[in-house]
Short mmCIF file of C-alpha atoms in Angstrom, two decimals:
data_model
loop_
_atom_site.label_atom_id
_atom_site.label_comp_id
_atom_site.label_asym_id
_atom_site.label_seq_id
_atom_site.Cartn_x
_atom_site.Cartn_y
_atom_site.Cartn_z
CA UNK A 3 -0.06 -0.01 -0.06
CA UNK A 4 2.70 2.34 0.87
CA UNK A 5 4.61 1.65 -2.15
CA UNK A 6 1.90 2.20 -4.60
CA UNK A 7 1.95 4.86 -7.21
CA UNK A 8 -0.95 6.46 -5.92
CA UNK A 9 0.26 6.86 -2.22
CA UNK A 10 3.79 8.17 -3.57
CA UNK A 11 2.37 10.91 -5.57
CA UNK A 12 -0.05 11.79 -3.08
CA UNK A 13 2.93 12.17 -0.50
CA UNK A 14 4.84 14.26 -2.97
CA UNK A 15 1.97 16.61 -3.55
CA UNK A 16 1.32 16.98 0.50
CA UNK A 17 4.78 17.19 1.25
CA UNK A 18 5.55 19.94 -1.58
CA UNK A 19 2.35 22.49 -1.24
CA UNK A 20 2.74 24.93 -3.88
CA UNK A 21 2.17 27.57 -1.06
CA UNK A 22 5.02 26.30 0.95
CA UNK A 23 8.01 26.43 -1.40
CA UNK A 24 11.56 25.35 -0.12
CA UNK A 25 14.94 26.10 -1.17
CA UNK A 26 18.16 24.01 -0.94
CA UNK A 27 21.10 26.50 -0.10
CA UNK A 28 24.77 25.71 -0.19
CA UNK A 29 27.21 28.17 1.62
CA UNK A 30 30.32 28.90 -0.53
CA UNK A 31 33.58 30.91 0.09
CA UNK A 32 34.36 31.80 3.60
CA UNK A 33 30.62 31.00 4.68
CA UNK A 34 30.96 27.55 4.15
CA UNK A 35 30.03 25.43 7.14
CA UNK A 36 30.18 21.70 5.77
CA UNK A 37 26.36 21.83 5.71
CA UNK A 38 23.49 21.88 3.18
CA UNK A 39 20.87 24.49 4.24
CA UNK A 40 16.86 24.54 3.65
CA UNK A 41 14.96 27.79 3.66
CA UNK A 42 11.45 28.90 3.45
CA UNK A 43 10.32 32.35 2.35
CA UNK A 44 9.67 34.53 5.50
CA UNK A 45 11.84 32.05 7.68
CA UNK A 46 15.24 31.53 8.89
CA UNK A 47 17.87 29.50 7.17
CA UNK A 48 18.40 26.04 8.58
CA UNK A 49 20.83 23.28 8.40
CA UNK A 50 19.43 20.33 6.60
CA UNK A 51 22.38 17.89 6.43
CA UNK A 52 26.17 17.45 6.52
CA UNK A 53 28.03 17.95 3.03
CA UNK A 54 29.80 14.47 2.99
CA UNK A 55 29.51 14.43 -0.80
CA UNK A 56 32.98 15.85 -1.94
CA UNK A 57 35.91 17.50 -0.89
CA UNK A 58 35.05 20.52 -2.88
CA UNK A 59 32.22 23.07 -3.54
CA UNK A 60 28.82 21.06 -3.55
CA UNK A 61 26.29 22.87 -6.13
CA UNK A 62 22.77 21.54 -6.77
CA UNK A 63 22.33 21.22 -10.53
CA UNK A 64 18.99 19.82 -10.92
CA UNK A 65 15.54 20.15 -9.23
CA UNK A 66 14.29 17.26 -7.01
CA UNK A 67 13.00 14.32 -8.93
CA UNK A 68 10.83 11.97 -6.95
CA UNK A 69 12.74 13.11 -3.80
CA UNK A 70 16.22 12.78 -5.22
CA UNK A 71 18.36 15.62 -6.56
CA UNK A 72 21.65 15.71 -8.51
CA UNK A 73 24.48 17.78 -7.08
CA UNK A 74 27.90 18.47 -8.34
CA UNK A 75 31.13 18.56 -6.54
CA UNK A 76 34.38 20.35 -7.47
CA UNK A 77 36.58 17.90 -5.61
CA UNK A 78 37.22 14.36 -5.89
CA UNK A 79 34.09 12.43 -5.47
CA UNK A 80 35.43 8.85 -6.32
CA UNK A 81 34.79 6.69 -9.33
CA UNK A 82 31.87 6.25 -11.37
CA UNK A 83 30.61 3.62 -13.80
CA UNK A 84 28.80 4.04 -17.13
CA UNK A 85 27.62 1.93 -19.74
CA UNK A 86 26.55 3.45 -23.40
CA UNK A 87 22.85 3.91 -24.03
CA UNK A 88 20.73 1.59 -26.13
CA UNK A 89 20.52 4.07 -29.04
CA UNK A 90 23.40 6.41 -29.93
CA UNK A 91 23.00 10.26 -29.20
CA UNK A 92 22.54 12.41 -32.15
CA UNK A 93 25.31 14.69 -33.20
CA UNK A 94 24.46 17.71 -31.33
CA UNK A 95 26.40 20.02 -28.92
CA UNK A 96 25.15 20.84 -25.44
CA UNK A 97 26.85 22.64 -22.50
CA UNK A 98 27.63 20.76 -19.41
CA UNK A 99 26.51 23.98 -17.48
CA UNK A 100 22.91 23.49 -18.53
CA UNK A 101 21.81 20.03 -17.26
CA UNK A 102 19.19 18.21 -18.68
CA UNK A 103 15.40 18.69 -17.23
CA UNK A 104 13.31 15.30 -16.34
CA UNK A 105 9.71 15.63 -17.17
CA UNK A 106 7.11 12.90 -18.46
CA UNK A 107 9.82 9.97 -18.64
CA UNK A 108 12.12 12.05 -20.59
CA UNK A 109 15.28 13.88 -20.08
CA UNK A 110 15.50 17.30 -21.92
CA UNK A 111 18.94 18.66 -23.02
CA UNK A 112 19.07 22.12 -24.32
CA UNK A 113 21.45 22.33 -27.52
CA UNK A 114 23.76 24.92 -28.34
CA UNK A 115 21.80 25.96 -31.62
CA UNK A 116 18.71 26.21 -29.45
CA UNK A 117 17.11 23.00 -30.27
CA UNK A 118 16.14 20.35 -27.78
CA UNK A 119 17.16 16.72 -27.67
CA UNK A 120 14.96 14.29 -25.44
CA UNK A 121 15.85 10.75 -24.04
CA UNK A 122 13.42 8.29 -23.00
CA UNK A 123 14.40 6.92 -19.62
CA UNK A 124 12.50 3.67 -20.44
CA UNK A 125 13.29 3.15 -23.85
CA UNK A 126 16.55 4.56 -24.16
CA UNK A 127 16.04 6.26 -27.21
CA UNK A 128 16.50 9.81 -28.40
CA UNK A 129 13.99 12.35 -30.00
CA UNK A 130 13.49 16.37 -30.25
CA UNK A 131 11.19 19.13 -29.53
CA UNK A 132 11.04 22.19 -31.61
CA UNK A 133 11.82 25.17 -29.50
CA UNK A 134 9.39 28.24 -29.41
CA UNK A 135 9.10 30.51 -32.46
CA UNK A 136 11.49 33.50 -32.51
CA UNK A 137 13.40 32.06 -29.73
CA UNK A 138 16.79 33.39 -29.19
CA UNK A 139 19.57 31.55 -27.80
CA UNK A 140 20.78 34.43 -25.65
CA UNK A 141 21.57 33.59 -22.12
CA UNK A 142 19.09 30.72 -22.31
CA UNK A 143 18.17 28.34 -19.62
CA UNK A 144 15.68 25.01 -19.37
CA UNK A 145 13.89 24.13 -16.35
CA UNK A 146 10.53 22.71 -14.93
CA UNK A 147 7.87 25.26 -13.81
CA UNK A 148 4.45 24.19 -12.81
CA UNK A 149 4.61 20.48 -14.20
CA UNK A 150 5.60 22.16 -17.75
CA UNK A 151 8.79 22.23 -19.52
CA UNK A 152 9.92 26.01 -19.32
CA UNK A 153 12.71 27.79 -21.62
CA UNK A 154 13.83 31.11 -20.59
CA UNK A 155 16.00 33.67 -22.43
CA UNK A 156 17.45 37.18 -22.19
CA UNK A 157 20.68 38.71 -21.01
CA UNK A 158 20.01 39.89 -17.48
CA UNK A 159 22.51 42.25 -17.30
CA UNK A 160 21.37 44.27 -20.21
CA UNK A 161 17.89 46.03 -20.86
CA UNK A 162 16.93 43.06 -23.09
CA UNK A 163 13.42 41.55 -22.54
CA UNK A 164 13.41 38.38 -20.44
CA UNK A 165 11.00 35.73 -21.63
CA UNK A 166 9.68 32.73 -19.83
CA UNK A 167 7.96 30.41 -21.70
CA UNK A 168 6.18 26.90 -21.13
CA UNK A 169 5.28 23.92 -22.84
CA UNK A 170 1.61 23.78 -21.91
CA UNK A 171 0.68 21.09 -24.92
CA UNK A 172 3.68 18.46 -24.74
CA UNK A 173 2.33 16.17 -27.35
CA UNK A 174 1.48 19.15 -29.77
CA UNK A 175 4.63 20.79 -28.74
CA UNK A 176 2.58 24.31 -27.79
CA UNK A 177 4.61 26.80 -26.12
CA UNK A 178 2.86 29.43 -24.26
CA UNK A 179 4.43 32.76 -23.16
CA UNK A 180 4.41 32.91 -18.89
CA UNK A 181 5.94 36.27 -18.65
CA UNK A 182 7.89 38.70 -20.44
CA UNK A 183 9.68 41.07 -18.08
CA UNK A 184 10.64 44.56 -19.51
CA UNK A 185 13.06 46.19 -16.69
CA UNK A 186 13.05 49.31 -18.58
CA UNK A 187 9.56 50.43 -17.30
CA UNK A 188 10.60 49.78 -13.77
CA UNK A 189 11.66 52.68 -11.41
CA UNK A 190 15.45 52.84 -11.24
CA UNK A 191 15.62 51.83 -7.96
CA UNK A 192 14.04 48.32 -8.51
CA UNK A 193 15.76 47.70 -12.08
CA UNK A 194 19.30 48.15 -10.54
CA UNK A 195 18.27 45.07 -8.18
CA UNK A 196 18.26 42.71 -11.29
CA UNK A 197 21.75 44.13 -12.44
CA UNK A 198 22.78 40.83 -12.06
CA UNK A 199 25.18 38.30 -13.52
CA UNK A 200 22.49 35.57 -13.87
CA UNK A 201 18.73 35.22 -13.59
CA UNK A 202 16.46 32.31 -13.51
CA UNK A 203 13.00 31.14 -12.34
CA UNK A 204 13.32 28.61 -9.17
CA UNK A 205 9.52 27.74 -9.30
CA UNK A 206 5.83 28.57 -9.29
CA UNK A 207 4.07 29.12 -5.80
CA UNK A 208 0.84 30.41 -4.42
CA UNK A 209 0.67 33.52 -2.35
CA UNK A 210 -1.92 36.19 -1.59
CA UNK A 211 -4.60 34.36 -3.32
CA UNK A 212 -2.58 34.39 -6.68
CA UNK A 213 0.50 32.38 -8.48
CA UNK A 214 3.92 33.93 -8.44
CA UNK A 215 6.96 33.12 -10.07
CA UNK A 216 10.24 33.00 -7.84
CA UNK A 217 13.31 34.36 -9.55
CA UNK A 218 16.93 33.68 -8.14
CA UNK A 219 19.65 36.28 -9.08
CA UNK A 220 23.03 36.93 -8.24
CA UNK A 221 24.09 39.86 -6.03
CA UNK A 222 27.25 41.73 -5.42
CA UNK A 223 29.64 41.16 -2.26
CA UNK A 224 32.02 42.99 -0.24
CA UNK A 225 35.15 41.01 0.36
CA UNK A 226 38.74 41.76 1.45
CA UNK A 227 41.75 39.96 -0.30
CA UNK A 228 43.49 38.50 2.71
CA UNK A 229 46.25 36.45 0.40
CA UNK A 230 45.76 36.35 -3.23
CA UNK A 231 48.48 33.83 -3.65
CA UNK A 232 46.04 31.24 -2.24
CA UNK A 233 42.67 32.50 -3.11
CA UNK A 234 42.10 33.70 0.61
CA UNK A 235 39.16 36.22 0.51
CA UNK A 236 36.99 37.10 3.62
CA UNK A 237 33.52 38.47 3.86
CA UNK A 238 33.32 42.31 5.43
CA UNK A 239 31.25 40.74 8.40
CA UNK A 240 33.97 38.57 9.40
CA UNK A 241 35.84 41.51 10.85
CA UNK A 242 33.18 42.54 13.55
CA UNK A 243 34.47 40.29 16.04
CA UNK A 244 38.13 41.28 16.57
CA UNK A 245 39.53 39.82 13.24
CA UNK A 246 41.37 42.07 10.99
CA UNK A 247 41.95 42.16 7.28
CA UNK A 248 45.47 41.80 6.05
CA UNK A 249 47.41 44.84 4.80
CA UNK A 250 48.63 44.68 1.40
CA UNK A 251 51.13 46.85 -0.84
CA UNK A 252 51.02 47.06 -4.60
CA UNK A 253 47.81 45.24 -5.11
CA UNK A 254 44.99 46.20 -7.46
CA UNK A 255 41.72 44.25 -8.05
CA UNK A 256 39.04 44.84 -11.08
CA UNK A 257 35.41 45.08 -10.69
CA UNK A 258 33.55 41.92 -11.26
CA UNK A 259 32.96 40.91 -14.95
CA UNK A 260 30.51 38.02 -15.33
CA UNK A 261 31.65 36.29 -12.13
CA UNK A 262 35.47 36.80 -12.47
CA UNK A 263 37.83 39.45 -11.46
CA UNK A 264 41.42 40.04 -12.23
CA UNK A 265 44.27 41.55 -10.10
CA UNK A 266 47.89 42.76 -10.14
CA UNK A 267 50.77 42.56 -7.85
CA UNK A 268 54.56 43.45 -8.28
CA UNK A 269 55.80 40.22 -10.00
CA UNK A 270 52.35 38.40 -11.06
CA UNK A 271 48.86 38.84 -12.13
CA UNK A 272 45.75 36.81 -11.07
CA UNK A 273 42.17 35.81 -12.16
CA UNK A 274 40.01 34.75 -9.46
CA UNK A 275 36.56 34.24 -8.23
CA UNK A 276 36.45 35.34 -4.46
CA UNK A 277 32.85 34.01 -3.88
CA UNK A 278 34.29 30.51 -4.17
CA UNK A 279 38.11 31.00 -3.30
CA UNK A 280 39.02 30.53 -6.82
CA UNK A 281 42.30 31.97 -7.93
CA UNK A 282 44.85 31.25 -11.04
CA UNK A 283 48.06 32.88 -11.34
CA UNK A 284 49.24 34.68 -14.81
CA UNK A 285 53.01 34.93 -15.35
CA UNK A 286 54.35 36.67 -18.18
CA UNK A 287 57.65 36.55 -19.90
CA UNK A 288 58.02 40.17 -20.05
CA UNK A 289 57.41 40.80 -16.23
CA UNK A 290 60.24 43.05 -15.07
CA UNK A 291 59.01 43.02 -11.35
CA UNK A 292 57.59 46.65 -11.76
CA UNK A 293 54.13 47.38 -10.44
CA UNK A 294 52.05 48.68 -13.08
CA UNK A 295 48.11 48.73 -12.05
CA UNK A 296 46.96 49.32 -15.76
CA UNK A 297 48.60 46.13 -17.13
CA UNK A 298 45.75 43.82 -17.19
CA UNK A 299 42.25 43.92 -18.40
CA UNK A 300 39.20 41.70 -18.07
CA UNK A 301 36.40 41.64 -20.42
CA UNK A 302 33.60 39.09 -21.55
CA UNK A 303 32.82 38.18 -25.19
CA UNK A 304 28.99 37.44 -25.34
CA UNK A 305 29.39 35.75 -28.63
CA UNK A 306 32.02 33.52 -27.84
CA UNK A 307 30.49 33.21 -23.99
CA UNK A 308 33.94 33.30 -22.70
CA UNK A 309 36.09 35.79 -20.58
CA UNK A 310 38.99 37.96 -22.55
CA UNK A 311 42.05 38.84 -21.05
CA UNK A 312 43.92 41.72 -22.31
CA UNK A 313 47.60 42.37 -21.28
CA UNK A 314 49.28 45.76 -21.93
CA UNK A 315 52.96 46.38 -20.73
CA UNK A 316 55.55 49.35 -21.59
CA UNK A 317 58.64 48.40 -23.50
CA UNK A 318 60.00 51.97 -23.24
CA UNK A 319 58.94 55.23 -21.86
CA UNK A 320 60.55 58.45 -21.10
CA UNK A 321 58.66 61.17 -19.21
CA UNK A 322 60.96 63.98 -20.47
CA UNK A 323 60.76 63.46 -24.22
CA UNK A 324 57.08 61.74 -23.84
CA UNK A 325 58.34 59.06 -25.86
CA UNK A 326 56.97 55.49 -25.35
CA UNK A 327 56.31 51.91 -26.77
CA UNK A 328 53.75 49.66 -25.92
CA UNK A 329 53.29 45.75 -26.38
CA UNK A 330 49.81 44.27 -26.27
CA UNK A 331 48.63 40.64 -26.30
CA UNK A 332 45.22 38.68 -25.47
CA UNK A 333 43.75 35.37 -24.76
CA UNK A 334 40.70 33.65 -23.68
CA UNK A 335 40.46 32.95 -19.92
CA UNK A 336 40.27 29.10 -20.12
CA UNK A 337 43.17 29.09 -22.75
CA UNK A 338 46.83 29.20 -22.14
CA UNK A 339 48.06 30.43 -25.36
CA UNK A 340 48.43 34.29 -25.77
CA UNK A 341 47.78 35.88 -29.09
CA UNK A 342 49.79 39.11 -30.00
CA UNK A 343 47.53 42.55 -30.64
CA UNK A 344 48.48 45.54 -32.10
CA UNK A 345 49.11 48.16 -29.40
CA UNK A 346 46.62 50.78 -28.29
CA UNK A 347 47.15 54.11 -30.08
CA UNK A 348 47.53 56.11 -26.79
CA UNK A 349 49.62 55.30 -23.83
CA UNK A 350 47.99 53.84 -20.76
CA UNK A 351 47.61 55.18 -17.34
CA UNK A 352 48.58 53.33 -14.21
CA UNK A 353 45.01 52.95 -13.08
CA UNK A 354 42.97 49.85 -13.23
CA UNK A 355 40.84 49.27 -16.54
CA UNK A 356 37.18 48.35 -16.44
CA UNK A 357 34.58 46.75 -18.62
CA UNK A 358 31.24 47.97 -19.78
CA UNK A 359 28.95 47.24 -22.70
CA UNK A 360 31.37 44.82 -24.42
CA UNK A 361 34.58 47.16 -24.36
CA UNK A 362 37.57 47.25 -21.79
CA UNK A 363 38.42 50.91 -21.00
CA UNK A 364 41.86 52.37 -19.86
CA UNK A 365 42.58 55.97 -18.87
CA UNK A 366 45.26 57.63 -21.23
CA UNK A 367 48.46 58.70 -19.51
CA UNK A 368 48.71 62.37 -19.81
CA UNK A 369 52.46 62.73 -19.28
CA UNK A 370 53.33 60.43 -22.68
CA UNK A 371 52.57 60.79 -26.22
CA UNK A 372 50.65 63.61 -27.87
CA UNK A 373 49.50 66.35 -25.55
CA UNK A 374 45.74 66.60 -24.97
CA UNK A 375 43.62 69.17 -23.73
CA UNK A 376 41.02 66.87 -22.52
CA UNK A 377 41.01 63.53 -20.76
CA UNK A 378 41.19 60.34 -23.12
CA UNK A 379 40.16 57.03 -22.79
CA UNK A 380 41.51 53.92 -24.75
CA UNK A 381 38.74 51.42 -25.45
CA UNK A 382 38.96 47.75 -26.65
CA UNK A 383 36.20 45.92 -28.15
CA UNK A 384 36.22 42.35 -27.03
CA UNK A 385 34.22 41.16 -30.42
CA UNK A 386 36.12 43.17 -33.13
CA UNK A 387 39.57 42.99 -30.93
CA UNK A 388 40.32 46.48 -31.85
CA UNK A 389 41.40 49.55 -30.08
CA UNK A 390 39.66 53.08 -30.27
CA UNK A 391 40.39 56.58 -28.81
CA UNK A 392 37.50 58.36 -26.66
CA UNK A 393 37.28 61.72 -25.71
CA UNK A 394 36.69 62.10 -21.90
CA UNK A 395 35.34 65.10 -19.76
CA UNK A 396 37.29 68.23 -19.55
CA UNK A 397 39.73 67.95 -16.72
CA UNK A 398 42.94 69.71 -15.22
CA UNK A 399 45.82 67.08 -15.43
CA UNK A 400 47.59 68.99 -12.59
CA UNK A 401 44.68 68.34 -10.03
CA UNK A 402 44.57 64.87 -8.70
CA UNK A 403 44.39 61.70 -10.86
CA UNK A 404 41.14 60.47 -12.69
CA UNK A 405 40.12 56.89 -13.03
CA UNK A 406 37.40 54.95 -15.15
CA UNK A 407 34.89 52.42 -13.80
CA UNK A 408 31.50 50.96 -14.36
CA UNK A 409 28.56 52.40 -12.22
CA UNK A 410 25.09 51.26 -12.80
CA UNK A 411 26.26 49.44 -16.21
CA UNK A 412 27.57 52.70 -17.67
CA UNK A 413 30.93 54.54 -17.59
CA UNK A 414 31.44 56.92 -14.88
CA UNK A 415 34.24 59.20 -14.14
CA UNK A 416 35.15 60.52 -10.66
CA UNK A 417 37.70 63.02 -9.56
CA UNK A 418 38.54 61.98 -5.59
CA UNK A 419 37.05 64.64 -3.17
CA UNK A 420 39.24 66.33 -0.51
CA UNK A 421 36.77 67.29 2.09
CA UNK A 422 36.98 64.17 3.76
CA UNK A 423 40.25 64.40 5.32
CA UNK A 424 42.27 62.79 6.75
CA UNK A 425 40.40 59.35 6.27
CA UNK A 426 39.75 59.85 2.64
CA UNK A 427 42.57 61.33 0.75
CA UNK A 428 42.01 62.37 -3.06
CA UNK A 429 44.93 60.73 -4.23
CA UNK A 430 44.22 57.35 -2.26
CA UNK A 431 40.06 57.11 -2.50
CA UNK A 432 38.70 54.88 -5.29
CA UNK A 433 34.98 54.33 -5.86
CA UNK A 434 34.05 50.44 -5.95
CA UNK A 435 30.48 50.14 -6.57
CA UNK A 436 26.90 51.73 -6.25
CA UNK A 437 24.48 50.43 -3.75
CA UNK A 438 21.48 49.38 -5.76
CA UNK A 439 19.21 50.12 -3.12
CA UNK A 440 19.91 53.86 -2.48
CA UNK A 441 22.45 55.10 -4.76
CA UNK A 442 25.39 55.62 -2.26
CA UNK A 443 28.83 55.23 -3.68
CA UNK A 444 31.33 52.64 -2.05
CA UNK A 445 34.69 54.17 -1.65
CA UNK A 446 37.90 52.52 -0.72
CA UNK A 447 40.64 55.03 0.69
CA UNK A 448 43.17 52.46 1.61
CA UNK A 449 42.79 52.38 5.15
CA UNK A 450 38.98 53.33 5.50
CA UNK A 451 35.96 52.01 3.59
CA UNK A 452 32.67 54.03 3.72
CA UNK A 453 29.45 54.65 1.61
CA UNK A 454 29.33 58.25 0.05
CA UNK A 455 25.62 59.52 0.00
CA UNK A 456 25.30 61.87 -2.99
CA UNK A 457 22.41 63.41 -1.67
CA UNK A 458 23.61 64.27 1.85
CA UNK A 459 27.12 64.61 0.68
CA UNK A 460 28.24 62.81 3.67
CA UNK A 461 30.35 59.43 4.10
CA UNK A 462 29.15 56.41 6.32
CA UNK A 463 32.59 54.61 7.18
CA UNK A 464 32.10 50.99 7.60
CA UNK A 465 35.49 49.95 8.29
CA UNK A 466 38.70 51.63 9.29
CA UNK A 467 42.01 50.88 10.57
CA UNK A 468 45.07 52.83 11.93
CA UNK A 469 47.89 52.31 9.22
CA UNK A 470 50.97 54.06 10.17
CA UNK A 471 52.71 52.83 7.09
CA UNK A 472 50.76 54.31 4.27
CA UNK A 473 52.56 51.89 1.77
CA UNK A 474 50.27 49.14 2.67
CA UNK A 475 46.70 49.22 2.18
CA UNK A 476 43.30 47.38 2.82
CA UNK A 477 42.27 45.52 -0.17
CA UNK A 478 38.25 45.37 -0.80
CA UNK A 479 37.14 43.64 -3.26
CA UNK A 480 33.39 43.29 -5.11
CA UNK A 481 32.49 39.95 -6.51
CA UNK A 482 29.50 38.39 -8.06
CA UNK A 483 27.57 35.51 -6.53
CA UNK A 484 29.08 33.28 -9.03
CA UNK A 485 30.18 29.69 -9.55
CA UNK A 486 32.67 30.43 -12.58
CA UNK A 487 35.41 28.15 -12.23
CA UNK A 488 37.54 28.26 -15.56
CA UNK A 489 40.10 25.81 -15.09
CA UNK A 490 38.15 23.40 -13.53
CA UNK A 491 36.92 20.11 -15.28
CA UNK A 492 33.21 20.89 -13.85
CA UNK A 493 32.67 24.17 -15.36
CA UNK A 494 29.62 25.84 -13.93
#
């Protein structure tokens, strides 16, 4: 009686009521505590079970299937034994980071060209389903919603429409639009909350007499670089109980680009994902040990679906004659081979570059090359792989220094303020990010970190240290909630 299909289905319906959704959570990075967690909306996060699956990071990759869930570990999880299917699969390319969806006795695989391949569990045979009409394979994902196969597409970090469709009639392959999200119609305060690396529907639940779709998104985090050699990063909250972040000299880190950051030290550079403690060193044969903050830039090619690293160094420069010579090369982040590039047409400044709208931007060094009355910017298009010169705002080169960074998905220029001395010296203060809730700008002044409010013109310091040697600094880094691990055999 207890093992009949009717009782099993009845128990599943009662235990998974649509008005009481439950989410499985896994803590990563410095928050990891060797457990998997459970959360219900409106409640507290609870420990569910010990994480004994792997010696690496455990991440759920599928929804529950009659009580079981598929998870993936980045460590060594032991041997696995497979046998060939009865029927050979068709010649189609599928991405490992987009796992199959089980529904109606079939596994559904989303192909690279937008098609859907099906696999019968009972017959071990393959078939296909047509995608929705006008489907665009742009940041697409497939899942199950309300007992139906669901296809979602649209880039979450742009102003593109985000579409969610469901296959209401499986036999007739009839797709229906569940919702179409136009974030350009939202107020700015709400729109920036979805300025995220990823976005995906988690499920449908009932609340307040109606049906709602729950979405998951990534969110920026403030962390401190403790030791870049070993990928050691701590959240800001760790330093409220007497612990102190490490002080580091000659270290800069980029803003996050689709889940990854890059950084430079005196003798080496690195690519990292602070959220999961990932760090990969980058060594160069032309490194003379001189620290140069602008030598490495990170971008993302949406067409190739891959990160791009650009390395720029000076072969020669003379401040008296203004003569200089640059050399440049690039590679994709998951490749080891560098490819030479024609160098940028202007000298680049010793400030970290930033990425926005498909281009990597550097400030031009005003003390080398041709004299310009305005600030200039070098831009590198990651798709065409070409440099161009942009005119910046009017500025006085003798007053402080200027940096370029991305705020609210656009380029912003900021000349450091001097009215908050001595904690916020203009030559040391760098804006890191904008709080999407209230528009405050997060500033790093080397030994103080605080929020500047453009409305009140005041700074709220959230962390500070007394640093007698100004050659050493705090190194906060903004990172995305991301599982990107480029060199792992398990790409998420």
